[in-house]
Amino acid sequence: MSPIAGWFDSVVRWWHSHAPAAASVTPSDQASDALRQLLDDPSVPESVRRELSDEFARIQSLLDKLARNELHVAVFGRVSVGKSALGNALLGTAAFETGVLHGTTTRAEQQRWTEAGGSGLHLIDTPGINELDGEARERLAFEVAEISDLVLFVVDGDMTQVERDALATLARTERPLLLVLNKADRYDGAERERLLARLREHASGLLPATNVLSCAASPAPVRLIDVDTNGTERERREPRPPDVGELRERLLAICAREGKTLSALNAGLFAGRLSDQVAQRVADVRREVAEKVIRYYCLTKGIAVALNPVPVADLLAAAALDAALVMHLGKVYGMPLTRREAGQLILTICAQLAALMGAIWGVHLVASALKVASIGLSTVLTAGAQGALAWYATQVVGRAAERYLVAGKSWGESGPKRAVRDIVAQLDRDSILREARDEILARLRSGAAR
């Protein structure tokens, strides 16, 4: 198990059980170590680092964030549910822009909030997820939520299908969630309880029922009637303070109790995802290189066997090229093989291809005999068929060796017989032989013309 995977499993178990973290090595320390290992991994090719440059830059940002003990809380939801107003109410200041127009927030904004449990809390206001022609904004909102340590999913009534889908998507990121009913002042007590019960139904299986709360970030003003001494009535509206006390207390309690672990969990989740991306891309790069290497040796061996006029010498050349191929593939997959290991691997593969290899070497021997009898004049006649069979044999050897290396120098539970049989079944022999013969003859003609 990799250090990242091992750390991730341990911190997830902590998160579900709320067991106390070890005093000697904190989740934050483990997350930082995992991130540094990924950042400094010498086995990651430069081409992969360039391709995933944004993700690698994020690693450094996460390391800095862990070092500063920051905790990021994203305020998430569809347009006009009052996300910015809620952020301002929690902050106690008008830090985020609000307005009557849909989609006032067009990019993610971050503000430091307060100190809790030794962590600096930062609120992140995100664009609405359902803004018309706002596909880019929606994508940004998901990205911000994914890299946040805790998400406040804000609604202002019963959830729409868009909101239910978004909540399910966020739950899959394994990010802790609070589902917040904003504008609760619009409902009387009974209506509010029915609505909260409905929201808990939607959230069932995605987050605990206790994580469904209500608030009023910007309550409607109270309508008051003043009567002067003459009995004249004048109507006025008196603003009401935000009602976010329960939500604030819940957030601060979570952050004080679990803030550092949440931040470490988020960093670990990101490291795990990036590690998977890197591993997949490295595997793709290696397969692409291995494909070229195998083809190069197929062509080299095919032409060498076809052109060699010395009896049996072409067989020796073929064996030497197969050994070189296997050793080359070992380097491609970061598992170098000695000549002895390469020879043993080829013998194992050939042992499972006894009938096929017997037929191939039989053709080689006949072709070699023809070369002797005709003093080399039959070379052109036999070159295509003999070289094509050599090409095909190298293709099988290369694919089998590749499978063995990808599995960490192992044939797996099914053993080499099954592995080689599967490879032979996957290869279109007639197509390969036809392609090989045409390529070899084209190279021979090209050489003769020169």
Tab-separated table of C-alpha atoms in Angstrom:
chain	number	residue	atom	x	y	z
A	1	MET	CA	0.000	0.000	0.000
A	2	SER	CA	1.332	3.464	-0.897
A	3	PRO	CA	2.027	6.049	1.867
A	4	ILE	CA	-0.827	8.183	0.528
A	5	ALA	CA	-3.297	5.303	0.466
A	6	GLY	CA	-2.262	4.155	3.944
A	7	TRP	CA	-2.575	7.625	5.395
A	8	PHE	CA	-5.913	8.188	3.687
A	9	ASP	CA	-7.382	4.976	5.123
A	10	SER	CA	-6.269	5.874	8.642
A	11	VAL	CA	-7.652	9.411	8.555
A	12	VAL	CA	-10.982	8.265	7.080
A	13	ARG	CA	-11.328	5.727	9.881
A	14	TRP	CA	-10.698	8.562	12.347
A	15	TRP	CA	-13.284	10.753	10.678
A	16	HIS	CA	-15.986	8.076	10.933
A	17	SER	CA	-15.171	6.968	14.469
A	18	HIS	CA	-14.024	10.338	15.927
A	19	ALA	CA	-11.243	8.516	17.711
A	20	PRO	CA	-8.537	10.819	19.092
A	21	ALA	CA	-5.591	11.394	16.785
A	22	ALA	CA	-2.149	10.182	17.799
A	23	ALA	CA	-0.277	12.813	19.725
A	24	SER	CA	3.084	12.123	18.108
A	25	VAL	CA	2.114	12.309	14.428
A	26	THR	CA	-0.899	14.436	13.545
A	27	PRO	CA	-3.111	13.961	10.462
A	28	SER	CA	-1.786	17.318	9.261
A	29	ASP	CA	1.800	16.033	9.489
A	30	GLN	CA	0.875	12.875	7.616
A	31	ALA	CA	-0.970	14.829	4.937
A	32	SER	CA	2.006	17.155	4.483
A	33	ASP	CA	4.366	14.194	4.166
A	34	ALA	CA	2.114	12.565	1.564
A	35	LEU	CA	1.923	15.785	-0.445
A	36	ARG	CA	5.696	16.276	-0.345
A	37	GLN	CA	6.291	12.693	-1.475
A	38	LEU	CA	4.024	13.290	-4.441
A	39	LEU	CA	5.589	16.664	-5.200
A	40	ASP	CA	9.167	15.328	-5.051
A	41	ASP	CA	8.586	11.884	-6.600
A	42	PRO	CA	11.535	11.404	-9.007
A	43	SER	CA	9.718	8.671	-10.931
A	44	VAL	CA	7.166	11.133	-12.373
A	45	PRO	CA	8.304	12.056	-15.920
A	46	GLU	CA	8.677	15.751	-16.734
A	47	SER	CA	6.084	15.392	-19.505
A	48	VAL	CA	3.516	14.249	-16.928
A	49	ARG	CA	4.459	17.094	-14.574
A	50	ARG	CA	3.929	19.599	-17.394
A	51	GLU	CA	0.595	18.051	-18.316
A	52	LEU	CA	-0.595	18.175	-14.682
A	53	SER	CA	1.169	21.452	-13.835
A	54	ASP	CA	-1.935	23.077	-12.307
A	55	GLU	CA	-2.477	20.100	-10.028
A	56	PHE	CA	1.156	20.083	-8.922
A	57	ALA	CA	0.914	23.820	-8.209
A	58	ARG	CA	-2.071	23.051	-5.999
A	59	ILE	CA	0.106	20.705	-3.945
A	60	GLN	CA	2.294	23.609	-2.878
A	61	SER	CA	-0.783	25.698	-2.098
A	62	LEU	CA	-2.157	22.924	0.092
A	63	LEU	CA	1.183	22.568	1.885
A	64	ASP	CA	1.174	26.306	2.603
A	65	LYS	CA	-2.430	26.101	3.783
A	66	LEU	CA	-1.620	23.248	6.181
A	67	ALA	CA	1.387	25.137	7.507
A	68	ARG	CA	-0.812	28.187	8.225
A	69	ASN	CA	-3.521	26.033	9.859
A	70	GLU	CA	-6.170	27.435	7.529
A	71	LEU	CA	-9.602	25.914	7.138
A	72	HIS	CA	-11.622	26.764	4.035
A	73	VAL	CA	-15.420	26.769	4.152
A	74	ALA	CA	-17.225	27.077	0.798
A	75	VAL	CA	-20.690	28.632	0.591
A	76	PHE	CA	-22.373	26.775	-2.246
A	77	GLY	CA	-25.778	26.764	-3.942
A	78	ARG	CA	-27.874	27.944	-6.823
A	79	VAL	CA	-28.403	31.555	-7.846
A	80	SER	CA	-30.132	33.937	-5.405
A	81	VAL	CA	-30.430	31.662	-2.384
A	82	GLY	CA	-28.428	34.249	-0.419
A	83	LYS	CA	-24.933	32.728	-0.398
A	84	SER	CA	-23.123	36.074	-0.349
A	85	ALA	CA	-25.535	37.462	2.255
A	86	LEU	CA	-24.937	34.398	4.416
A	87	GLY	CA	-21.185	34.851	4.111
A	88	ASN	CA	-21.520	38.485	5.137
A	89	ALA	CA	-23.773	37.575	8.053
A	90	LEU	CA	-21.249	35.061	9.358
A	91	LEU	CA	-18.392	37.510	8.875
A	92	GLY	CA	-20.329	40.352	10.437
A	93	THR	CA	-19.334	42.672	7.606
A	94	ALA	CA	-20.280	43.318	3.972
A	95	ALA	CA	-17.217	41.574	2.544
A	96	PHE	CA	-18.993	39.796	-0.312
A	97	GLU	CA	-20.898	41.611	-3.041
A	98	THR	CA	-24.663	41.164	-2.998
A	99	GLY	CA	-27.290	42.467	-5.354
A	100	VAL	CA	-30.780	42.017	-6.740
A	101	LEU	CA	-29.530	40.632	-10.043
A	102	HIS	CA	-29.173	36.915	-10.581
A	103	GLY	CA	-25.582	35.745	-10.534
A	104	THR	CA	-23.991	38.707	-8.765
A	105	THR	CA	-21.094	36.441	-7.744
A	106	THR	CA	-19.216	35.548	-10.932
A	107	ARG	CA	-15.982	34.223	-9.433
A	108	ALA	CA	-14.864	32.620	-6.212
A	109	GLU	CA	-14.072	35.112	-3.459
A	110	GLN	CA	-12.278	34.328	-0.213
A	111	GLN	CA	-12.369	36.185	3.123
A	112	ARG	CA	-10.728	35.375	6.447
A	113	TRP	CA	-13.408	34.937	9.088
A	114	THR	CA	-12.127	34.119	12.550
A	115	GLU	CA	-9.934	31.866	14.661
A	116	ALA	CA	-11.291	28.527	15.857
A	117	GLY	CA	-9.405	25.627	17.376
A	118	GLY	CA	-6.066	27.098	16.315
A	119	SER	CA	-7.180	27.302	12.681
A	120	GLY	CA	-7.813	30.417	10.637
A	121	LEU	CA	-11.256	30.078	9.064
A	122	HIS	CA	-11.738	31.365	5.521
A	123	LEU	CA	-15.133	31.670	3.859
A	124	ILE	CA	-15.288	31.154	0.089
A	125	ASP	CA	-18.274	32.580	-1.759
A	126	THR	CA	-19.007	30.725	-5.022
A	127	PRO	CA	-21.029	31.500	-8.171
A	128	GLY	CA	-24.543	30.128	-8.501
A	129	ILE	CA	-24.739	26.644	-9.962
A	130	ASN	CA	-27.721	27.233	-12.234
A	131	GLU	CA	-26.999	30.636	-13.801
A	132	LEU	CA	-28.134	30.806	-17.419
A	133	ASP	CA	-25.124	30.392	-19.708
A	134	GLY	CA	-23.108	29.960	-16.566
A	135	GLU	CA	-21.533	26.602	-17.332
A	136	ALA	CA	-18.071	27.946	-16.537
A	137	ARG	CA	-19.322	29.418	-13.265
A	138	GLU	CA	-20.939	26.155	-12.274
A	139	ARG	CA	-17.727	24.280	-13.016
A	140	LEU	CA	-15.803	26.804	-10.918
A	141	ALA	CA	-18.233	26.378	-8.058
A	142	PHE	CA	-17.732	22.609	-8.054
A	143	GLU	CA	-13.967	23.036	-8.190
A	144	VAL	CA	-13.995	25.429	-5.237
A	145	ALA	CA	-16.230	23.119	-3.233
A	146	GLU	CA	-13.973	20.177	-4.018
A	147	ILE	CA	-10.856	21.874	-2.639
A	148	SER	CA	-12.639	23.234	0.431
A	149	ASP	CA	-12.547	21.511	3.795
A	150	LEU	CA	-16.229	22.009	4.580
A	151	VAL	CA	-19.171	22.987	2.365
A	152	LEU	CA	-22.283	24.945	3.302
A	153	PHE	CA	-24.893	23.923	0.738
A	154	VAL	CA	-27.449	26.749	0.846
A	155	VAL	CA	-31.089	26.453	-0.284
A	156	ASP	CA	-34.085	28.736	0.253
A	157	GLY	CA	-36.903	26.207	0.011
A	158	ASP	CA	-37.579	22.626	-1.046
A	159	MET	CA	-34.736	21.352	-3.224
A	160	THR	CA	-34.938	21.391	-6.997
A	161	GLN	CA	-33.634	18.503	-9.102
A	162	VAL	CA	-30.555	20.570	-9.941
A	163	GLU	CA	-29.850	21.017	-6.229
A	164	ARG	CA	-30.430	17.354	-5.408
A	165	ASP	CA	-28.038	16.310	-8.168
A	166	ALA	CA	-25.444	18.827	-6.991
A	167	LEU	CA	-25.738	17.647	-3.384
A	168	ALA	CA	-25.202	14.035	-4.473
A	169	THR	CA	-22.175	15.085	-6.528
A	170	LEU	CA	-20.653	16.961	-3.601
A	171	ALA	CA	-21.287	14.033	-1.267
A	172	ARG	CA	-19.228	11.848	-3.618
A	173	THR	CA	-16.233	14.165	-3.081
A	174	GLU	CA	-16.313	12.978	0.567
A	175	ARG	CA	-16.310	16.585	1.710
A	176	PRO	CA	-18.165	17.233	5.014
A	177	LEU	CA	-21.439	19.037	4.246
A	178	LEU	CA	-23.965	21.197	6.055
A	179	LEU	CA	-27.312	21.689	4.296
A	180	VAL	CA	-28.558	25.167	5.223
A	181	LEU	CA	-32.088	26.479	4.717
A	182	ASN	CA	-31.643	30.229	4.298
A	183	LYS	CA	-34.479	32.816	4.320
A	184	ALA	CA	-36.190	30.767	7.018
A	185	ASP	CA	-37.962	33.939	8.202
A	186	ARG	CA	-40.346	33.534	5.280
A	187	TYR	CA	-41.938	30.518	6.974
A	188	ASP	CA	-43.827	30.162	10.236
A	189	GLY	CA	-42.659	27.624	12.815
A	190	ALA	CA	-44.716	24.673	11.540
A	191	GLU	CA	-43.853	25.344	7.893
A	192	ARG	CA	-40.182	25.610	8.727
A	193	GLU	CA	-40.162	22.256	10.537
A	194	ARG	CA	-41.983	20.543	7.653
A	195	LEU	CA	-39.469	22.006	5.205
A	196	LEU	CA	-36.502	20.926	7.307
A	197	ALA	CA	-37.967	17.415	7.507
A	198	ARG	CA	-38.293	17.391	3.712
A	199	LEU	CA	-34.668	18.530	3.332
A	200	ARG	CA	-33.523	15.771	5.679
A	201	GLU	CA	-35.297	13.280	3.420
A	202	HIS	CA	-33.395	14.593	0.395
A	203	ALA	CA	-30.135	14.433	2.345
A	204	SER	CA	-30.708	10.941	3.716
A	205	GLY	CA	-27.645	8.787	3.132
A	206	LEU	CA	-25.582	11.805	2.087
A	207	LEU	CA	-25.110	13.634	5.380
A	208	PRO	CA	-26.325	13.322	8.984
A	209	ALA	CA	-29.779	14.724	9.752
A	210	THR	CA	-28.183	16.959	12.413
A	211	ASN	CA	-26.270	18.701	9.618
A	212	VAL	CA	-29.496	20.176	8.194
A	213	LEU	CA	-29.999	23.640	9.693
A	214	SER	CA	-31.993	26.813	9.113
A	215	CYS	CA	-31.010	30.457	9.220
A	216	ALA	CA	-31.948	33.901	7.942
A	217	ALA	CA	-28.924	35.759	6.626
A	218	SER	CA	-30.887	38.853	5.668
A	219	PRO	CA	-34.326	38.769	7.303
A	220	ALA	CA	-37.093	40.913	5.865
A	221	PRO	CA	-37.506	44.123	7.868
A	222	VAL	CA	-40.299	44.352	10.421
A	223	ARG	CA	-43.235	46.535	9.388
A	224	LEU	CA	-44.046	48.976	12.177
A	225	ILE	CA	-46.731	51.655	12.508
A	226	ASP	CA	-45.870	54.779	14.451
A	227	VAL	CA	-48.655	57.049	15.721
A	228	ASP	CA	-47.821	60.651	16.524
A	229	THR	CA	-49.573	62.872	19.060
A	230	ASN	CA	-52.112	63.940	16.470
A	231	GLY	CA	-53.082	60.329	15.803
A	232	THR	CA	-51.383	60.266	12.430
A	233	GLU	CA	-50.041	56.871	11.480
A	234	ARG	CA	-46.772	56.460	9.697
A	235	GLU	CA	-45.433	53.159	8.459
A	236	ARG	CA	-41.775	52.339	8.721
A	237	ARG	CA	-39.635	49.262	8.257
A	238	GLU	CA	-37.078	48.338	10.833
A	239	PRO	CA	-34.177	46.087	9.757
A	240	ARG	CA	-33.671	42.876	11.665
A	241	PRO	CA	-30.275	41.411	12.491
A	242	PRO	CA	-29.192	38.197	10.762
A	243	ASP	CA	-30.312	34.995	12.431
A	244	VAL	CA	-27.248	32.788	11.919
A	245	GLY	CA	-26.395	31.989	15.539
A	246	GLU	CA	-27.117	28.255	15.367
A	247	LEU	CA	-25.168	27.876	12.144
A	248	ARG	CA	-22.233	29.903	13.474
A	249	GLU	CA	-22.083	27.820	16.641
A	250	ARG	CA	-22.217	24.577	14.664
A	251	LEU	CA	-19.428	25.720	12.354
A	252	LEU	CA	-17.198	26.913	15.165
A	253	ALA	CA	-17.777	23.707	17.125
A	254	ILE	CA	-16.870	21.547	14.127
A	255	CYS	CA	-13.803	23.633	13.392
A	256	ALA	CA	-12.638	23.667	17.004
A	257	ARG	CA	-13.092	19.912	17.375
A	258	GLU	CA	-12.085	18.657	13.941
A	259	GLY	CA	-10.719	21.605	11.976
A	260	LYS	CA	-7.154	20.401	11.555
A	261	THR	CA	-8.306	16.904	10.684
A	262	LEU	CA	-10.770	18.243	8.088
A	263	SER	CA	-8.005	20.251	6.461
A	264	ALA	CA	-5.695	17.230	6.463
A	265	LEU	CA	-8.480	15.014	5.101
A	266	ASN	CA	-9.086	17.384	2.207
A	267	ALA	CA	-5.358	17.501	1.428
A	268	GLY	CA	-5.196	13.721	1.557
A	269	LEU	CA	-8.196	13.326	-0.722
A	270	PHE	CA	-6.605	15.669	-3.244
A	271	ALA	CA	-3.268	13.866	-2.972
A	272	GLY	CA	-5.005	10.541	-3.534
A	273	ARG	CA	-6.832	11.795	-6.619
A	274	LEU	CA	-3.698	13.371	-8.055
A	275	SER	CA	-1.689	10.246	-7.281
A	276	ASP	CA	-4.215	8.223	-9.265
A	277	GLN	CA	-4.035	10.729	-12.135
A	278	VAL	CA	-0.258	10.638	-12.160
A	279	ALA	CA	-0.171	6.846	-12.012
A	280	GLN	CA	-2.639	6.589	-14.896
A	281	ARG	CA	-0.754	9.128	-17.013
A	282	VAL	CA	2.605	7.489	-16.290
A	283	ALA	CA	1.081	4.131	-17.260
A	284	ASP	CA	-0.232	5.671	-20.491
A	285	VAL	CA	3.176	7.183	-21.289
A	286	ARG	CA	4.905	3.883	-20.606
A	287	ARG	CA	2.442	2.010	-22.813
A	288	GLU	CA	3.026	4.493	-25.616
A	289	VAL	CA	6.804	4.117	-25.289
A	290	ALA	CA	6.533	0.324	-24.969
A	291	GLU	CA	4.433	0.223	-28.156
A	292	LYS	CA	7.191	2.008	-30.060
A	293	VAL	CA	9.913	-0.155	-28.513
A	294	ILE	CA	8.141	-3.402	-29.392
A	295	ARG	CA	7.502	-2.245	-32.945
A	296	TYR	CA	11.140	-1.202	-33.342
A	297	TYR	CA	12.385	-4.641	-32.253
A	298	CYS	CA	9.773	-6.394	-34.386
A	299	LEU	CA	11.005	-4.544	-37.455
A	300	THR	CA	14.689	-4.951	-36.575
A	301	LYS	CA	14.327	-8.659	-35.890
A	302	GLY	CA	12.152	-9.242	-38.943
A	303	ILE	CA	14.682	-7.636	-41.290
A	304	ALA	CA	17.704	-9.200	-39.531
A	305	VAL	CA	16.229	-12.681	-39.776
A	306	ALA	CA	15.120	-12.163	-43.372
A	307	LEU	CA	18.446	-10.854	-44.616
A	308	ASN	CA	20.942	-12.965	-42.676
A	309	PRO	CA	22.465	-15.381	-45.240
A	310	VAL	CA	24.310	-17.438	-42.627
A	311	PRO	CA	22.526	-20.640	-41.571
A	312	VAL	CA	21.228	-20.642	-37.982
A	313	ALA	CA	22.933	-17.288	-37.337
A	314	ASP	CA	19.586	-15.580	-37.874
A	315	LEU	CA	18.147	-17.683	-35.049
A	316	LEU	CA	20.911	-16.522	-32.726
A	317	ALA	CA	20.341	-12.917	-33.803
A	318	ALA	CA	16.618	-13.340	-33.118
A	319	ALA	CA	17.271	-14.659	-29.593
A	320	ALA	CA	19.654	-11.801	-28.869
A	321	LEU	CA	17.115	-9.218	-30.050
A	322	ASP	CA	14.363	-10.758	-27.900
A	323	ALA	CA	16.640	-10.504	-24.855
A	324	ALA	CA	17.449	-6.893	-25.702
A	325	LEU	CA	13.724	-6.141	-26.127
A	326	VAL	CA	12.829	-7.576	-22.724
A	327	MET	CA	15.626	-5.649	-21.015
A	328	HIS	CA	14.557	-2.439	-22.788
A	329	LEU	CA	10.968	-2.907	-21.634
A	330	GLY	CA	12.212	-3.429	-18.073
A	331	LYS	CA	13.775	0.041	-18.174
A	332	VAL	CA	10.608	1.564	-19.658
A	333	TYR	CA	8.536	0.211	-16.762
A	334	GLY	CA	11.112	1.133	-14.132
A	335	MET	CA	11.962	-2.505	-13.374
A	336	PRO	CA	15.379	-3.203	-14.871
A	337	LEU	CA	16.176	-6.836	-15.705
A	338	THR	CA	19.570	-8.511	-15.753
A	339	ARG	CA	20.528	-10.618	-18.764
A	340	ARG	CA	19.890	-13.691	-16.682
A	341	GLU	CA	16.403	-12.500	-15.683
A	342	ALA	CA	15.634	-11.537	-19.267
A	343	GLY	CA	16.723	-14.963	-20.492
A	344	GLN	CA	14.613	-16.738	-17.906
A	345	LEU	CA	11.597	-14.607	-18.785
A	346	ILE	CA	11.967	-15.391	-22.501
A	347	LEU	CA	12.300	-19.114	-21.736
A	348	THR	CA	9.123	-18.973	-19.645
A	349	ILE	CA	7.205	-17.244	-22.433
A	350	CYS	CA	8.540	-19.578	-25.121
A	351	ALA	CA	7.720	-22.605	-23.003
A	352	GLN	CA	4.061	-21.562	-23.135
A	353	LEU	CA	4.332	-21.081	-26.894
A	354	ALA	CA	6.066	-24.371	-27.648
A	355	ALA	CA	3.823	-25.357	-30.537
A	356	LEU	CA	3.794	-21.878	-32.037
A	357	MET	CA	7.510	-21.335	-31.571
A	358	GLY	CA	8.237	-24.775	-32.931
A	359	ALA	CA	6.425	-23.906	-36.137
A	360	ILE	CA	8.178	-20.550	-36.337
A	361	TRP	CA	11.671	-21.934	-35.790
A	362	GLY	CA	10.835	-24.742	-38.221
A	363	VAL	CA	10.205	-22.179	-40.926
A	364	HIS	CA	13.418	-20.399	-39.916
A	365	LEU	CA	15.428	-23.615	-40.270
A	366	VAL	CA	13.901	-24.424	-43.647
A	367	ALA	CA	14.600	-20.895	-44.799
A	368	SER	CA	18.195	-21.152	-43.536
A	369	ALA	CA	18.640	-24.412	-45.443
A	370	LEU	CA	17.322	-22.739	-48.575
A	371	LYS	CA	19.850	-19.989	-48.102
A	372	VAL	CA	22.674	-22.550	-48.031
A	373	ALA	CA	21.376	-24.566	-50.975
A	374	SER	CA	20.866	-21.516	-53.149
A	375	ILE	CA	23.968	-19.723	-51.863
A	376	GLY	CA	21.756	-16.912	-50.663
A	377	LEU	CA	19.738	-16.515	-53.870
A	378	SER	CA	16.491	-17.528	-52.168
A	379	THR	CA	16.759	-14.794	-49.550
A	380	VAL	CA	14.343	-12.482	-51.302
A	381	LEU	CA	11.863	-15.341	-51.789
A	382	THR	CA	11.883	-16.356	-48.118
A	383	ALA	CA	12.488	-12.966	-46.533
A	384	GLY	CA	8.862	-11.867	-46.353
A	385	ALA	CA	7.498	-15.028	-44.753
A	386	GLN	CA	10.466	-15.670	-42.467
A	387	GLY	CA	10.722	-12.054	-41.324
A	388	ALA	CA	6.980	-11.798	-40.745
A	389	LEU	CA	7.005	-14.858	-38.478
A	390	ALA	CA	9.951	-13.412	-36.558
A	391	TRP	CA	8.023	-10.137	-36.210
A	392	TYR	CA	4.986	-11.963	-34.855
A	393	ALA	CA	7.052	-13.971	-32.376
A	394	THR	CA	8.635	-10.761	-31.053
A	395	GLN	CA	5.205	-9.170	-30.761
A	396	VAL	CA	4.084	-12.041	-28.522
A	397	VAL	CA	7.281	-11.956	-26.456
A	398	GLY	CA	7.046	-8.182	-26.043
A	399	ARG	CA	3.382	-8.185	-25.013
A	400	ALA	CA	3.883	-11.032	-22.564
A	401	ALA	CA	6.958	-9.370	-21.018
A	402	GLU	CA	5.037	-6.101	-20.774
A	403	ARG	CA	2.198	-7.785	-18.901
A	404	TYR	CA	4.697	-9.423	-16.540
A	405	LEU	CA	6.380	-6.070	-15.804
A	406	VAL	CA	3.136	-4.109	-15.349
A	407	ALA	CA	2.133	-6.629	-12.683
A	408	GLY	CA	5.402	-5.942	-10.828
A	409	LYS	CA	7.427	-8.851	-12.226
A	410	SER	CA	4.598	-11.279	-11.583
A	411	TRP	CA	2.327	-13.479	-13.679
A	412	GLY	CA	-0.420	-13.217	-11.088
A	413	GLU	CA	-2.568	-16.052	-9.803
A	414	SER	CA	-3.362	-17.393	-13.280
A	415	GLY	CA	0.312	-17.970	-14.107
A	416	PRO	CA	2.255	-17.524	-17.374
A	417	LYS	CA	0.275	-20.087	-19.344
A	418	ARG	CA	-2.993	-18.173	-19.023
A	419	ALA	CA	-1.274	-14.812	-19.520
A	420	VAL	CA	0.431	-15.839	-22.762
A	421	ARG	CA	-2.693	-17.603	-24.039
A	422	ASP	CA	-4.723	-14.438	-23.455
A	423	ILE	CA	-2.182	-12.338	-25.351
A	424	VAL	CA	-2.163	-14.710	-28.313
A	425	ALA	CA	-5.974	-14.655	-28.335
A	426	GLN	CA	-5.990	-10.848	-28.362
A	427	LEU	CA	-3.566	-10.546	-31.269
A	428	ASP	CA	-4.848	-10.728	-34.831
A	429	ARG	CA	-2.140	-12.993	-36.197
A	430	ASP	CA	-3.129	-12.750	-39.860
A	431	SER	CA	-3.248	-8.969	-39.717
A	432	ILE	CA	0.123	-8.762	-37.947
A	433	LEU	CA	1.771	-11.171	-40.387
A	434	ARG	CA	0.380	-9.254	-43.359
A	435	GLU	CA	1.514	-5.897	-41.966
A	436	ALA	CA	4.931	-7.318	-41.052
A	437	ARG	CA	5.484	-8.875	-44.478
A	438	ASP	CA	4.526	-5.674	-46.293
A	439	GLU	CA	6.730	-3.525	-44.047
A	440	ILE	CA	9.740	-5.828	-44.345
A	441	LEU	CA	9.478	-6.143	-48.121
A	442	ALA	CA	9.077	-2.390	-48.465
A	443	ARG	CA	12.247	-1.859	-46.425
A	444	LEU	CA	14.104	-4.478	-48.460
A	445	ARG	CA	13.068	-2.886	-51.758
A	446	SER	CA	14.015	0.524	-50.434
A	447	GLY	CA	17.437	-0.819	-49.445
A	448	ALA	CA	17.943	-2.531	-52.806
A	449	ALA	CA	17.030	0.667	-54.643
A	450	ARG	CA	19.697	2.561	-52.744
